[in-house]
PDB file of C-alpha atoms in Angstrom:
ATOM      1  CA  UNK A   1      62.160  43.994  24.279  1.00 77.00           C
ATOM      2  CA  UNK A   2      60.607  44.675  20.793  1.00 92.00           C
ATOM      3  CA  UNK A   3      61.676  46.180  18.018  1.00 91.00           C
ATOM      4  CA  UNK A   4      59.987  49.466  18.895  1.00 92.00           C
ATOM      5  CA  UNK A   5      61.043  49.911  22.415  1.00 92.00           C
ATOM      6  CA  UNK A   6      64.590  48.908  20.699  1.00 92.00           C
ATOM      7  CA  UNK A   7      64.193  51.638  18.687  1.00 91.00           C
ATOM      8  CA  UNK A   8      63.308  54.146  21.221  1.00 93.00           C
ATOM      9  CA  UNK A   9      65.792  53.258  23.206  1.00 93.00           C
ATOM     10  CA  UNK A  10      68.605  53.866  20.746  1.00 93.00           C
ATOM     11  CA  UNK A  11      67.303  56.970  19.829  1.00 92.00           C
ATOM     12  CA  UNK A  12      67.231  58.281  23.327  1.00 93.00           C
ATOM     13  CA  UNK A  13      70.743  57.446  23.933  1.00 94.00           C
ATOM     14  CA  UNK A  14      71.411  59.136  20.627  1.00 93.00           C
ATOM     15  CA  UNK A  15      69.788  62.249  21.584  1.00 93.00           C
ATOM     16  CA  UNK A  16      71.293  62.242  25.089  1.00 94.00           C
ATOM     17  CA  UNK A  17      74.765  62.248  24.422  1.00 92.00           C
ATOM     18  CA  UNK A  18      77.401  64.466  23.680  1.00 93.00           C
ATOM     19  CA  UNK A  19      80.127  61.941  23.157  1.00 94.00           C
ATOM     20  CA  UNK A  20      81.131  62.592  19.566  1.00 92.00           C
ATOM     21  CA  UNK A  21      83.139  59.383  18.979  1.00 94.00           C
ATOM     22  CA  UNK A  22      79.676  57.525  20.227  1.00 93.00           C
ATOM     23  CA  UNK A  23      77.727  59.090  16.962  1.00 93.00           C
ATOM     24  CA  UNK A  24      80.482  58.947  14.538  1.00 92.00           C
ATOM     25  CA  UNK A  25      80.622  54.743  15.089  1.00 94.00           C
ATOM     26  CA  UNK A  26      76.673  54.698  15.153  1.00 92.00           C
ATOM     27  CA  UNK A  27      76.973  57.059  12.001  1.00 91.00           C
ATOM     28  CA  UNK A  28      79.847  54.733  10.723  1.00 89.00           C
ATOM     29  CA  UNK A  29      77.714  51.469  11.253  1.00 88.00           C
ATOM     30  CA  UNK A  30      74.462  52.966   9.363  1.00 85.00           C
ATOM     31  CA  UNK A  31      77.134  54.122   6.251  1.00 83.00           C
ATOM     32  CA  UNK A  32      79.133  50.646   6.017  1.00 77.00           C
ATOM     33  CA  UNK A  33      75.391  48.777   5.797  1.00 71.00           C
ATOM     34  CA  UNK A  34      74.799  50.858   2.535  1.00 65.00           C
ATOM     35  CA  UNK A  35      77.783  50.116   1.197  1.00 66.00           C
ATOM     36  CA  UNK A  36      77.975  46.691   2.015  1.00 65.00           C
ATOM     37  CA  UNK A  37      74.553  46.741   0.625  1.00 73.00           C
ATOM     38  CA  UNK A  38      75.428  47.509  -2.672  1.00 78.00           C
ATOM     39  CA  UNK A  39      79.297  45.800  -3.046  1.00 79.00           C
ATOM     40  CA  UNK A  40      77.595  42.323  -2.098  1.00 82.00           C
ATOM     41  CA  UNK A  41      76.175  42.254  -6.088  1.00 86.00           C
ATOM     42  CA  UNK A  42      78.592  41.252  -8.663  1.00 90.00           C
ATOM     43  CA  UNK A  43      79.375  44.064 -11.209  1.00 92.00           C
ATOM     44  CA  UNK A  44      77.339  42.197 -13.799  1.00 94.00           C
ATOM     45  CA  UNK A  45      74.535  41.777 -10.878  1.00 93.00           C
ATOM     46  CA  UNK A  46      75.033  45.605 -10.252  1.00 90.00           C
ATOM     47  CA  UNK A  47      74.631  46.543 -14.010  1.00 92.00           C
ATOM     48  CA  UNK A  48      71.323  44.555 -14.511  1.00 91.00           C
ATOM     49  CA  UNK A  49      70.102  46.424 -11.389  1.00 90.00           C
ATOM     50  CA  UNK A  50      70.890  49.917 -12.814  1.00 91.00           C
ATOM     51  CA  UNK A  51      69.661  48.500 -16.504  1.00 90.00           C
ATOM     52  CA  UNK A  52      66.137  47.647 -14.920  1.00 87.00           C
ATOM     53  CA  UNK A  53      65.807  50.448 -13.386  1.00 88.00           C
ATOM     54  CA  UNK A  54      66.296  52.771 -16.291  1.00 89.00           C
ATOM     55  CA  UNK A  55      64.200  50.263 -17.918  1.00 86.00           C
ATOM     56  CA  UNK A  56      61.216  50.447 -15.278  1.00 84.00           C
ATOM     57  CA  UNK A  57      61.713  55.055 -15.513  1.00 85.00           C
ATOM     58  CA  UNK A  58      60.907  54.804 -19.130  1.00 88.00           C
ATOM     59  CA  UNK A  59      57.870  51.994 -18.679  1.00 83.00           C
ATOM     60  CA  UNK A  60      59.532  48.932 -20.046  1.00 78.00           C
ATOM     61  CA  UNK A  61      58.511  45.606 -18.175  1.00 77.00           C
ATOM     62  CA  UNK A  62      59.898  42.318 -19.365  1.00 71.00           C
ATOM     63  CA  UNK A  63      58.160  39.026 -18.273  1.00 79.00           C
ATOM     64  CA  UNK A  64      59.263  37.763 -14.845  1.00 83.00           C
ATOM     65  CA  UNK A  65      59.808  33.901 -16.506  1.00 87.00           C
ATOM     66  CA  UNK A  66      62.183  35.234 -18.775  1.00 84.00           C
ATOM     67  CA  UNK A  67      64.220  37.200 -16.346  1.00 83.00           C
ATOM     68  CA  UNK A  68      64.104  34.026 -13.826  1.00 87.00           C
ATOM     69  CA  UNK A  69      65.506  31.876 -16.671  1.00 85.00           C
ATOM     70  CA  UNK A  70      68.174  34.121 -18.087  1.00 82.00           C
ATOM     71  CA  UNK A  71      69.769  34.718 -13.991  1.00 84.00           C
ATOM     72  CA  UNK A  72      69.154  30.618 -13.109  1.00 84.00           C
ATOM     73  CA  UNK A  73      71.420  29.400 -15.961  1.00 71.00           C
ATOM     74  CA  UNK A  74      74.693  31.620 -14.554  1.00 60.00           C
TER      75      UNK A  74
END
């Protein structure tokens, strides 16, 4: 099976059931990937993340070579 029919599957057994323990574990496994997501960086990793992205809203770029050499050395 592909991807796609994968993905059609799942969401027809979504939509067919009424089992609310079934959707609140598929809900559950969706919610822990975010998190998990995001609480795999490092707090320093985490504030350079939130840092560059102020940085990109207000149209500040900084030269990828630099970056690359400042994160290798840690």
């Amino acid at each position: 099976m592909n991807i796609q029919s994968v993905k059609l599957e799942l969401l027809k057994m979504i939509i067919n059931t009424d089992n609310p323990s079934v959707l609140d574990k598929i809900m559950g496994i969706f919610q822990n990937e975010k998190q998990d997501f995001w609480s795999n960086f490092s707090k320093e990793e985490q504030e350079d993340i939130i840092a560059g992205i102020d940085e990109l809203d207000k149209d500040e770029k900084y030269n990828y070579d630099e970056i690359i050499k400042k994160h290798r050395k840690k």
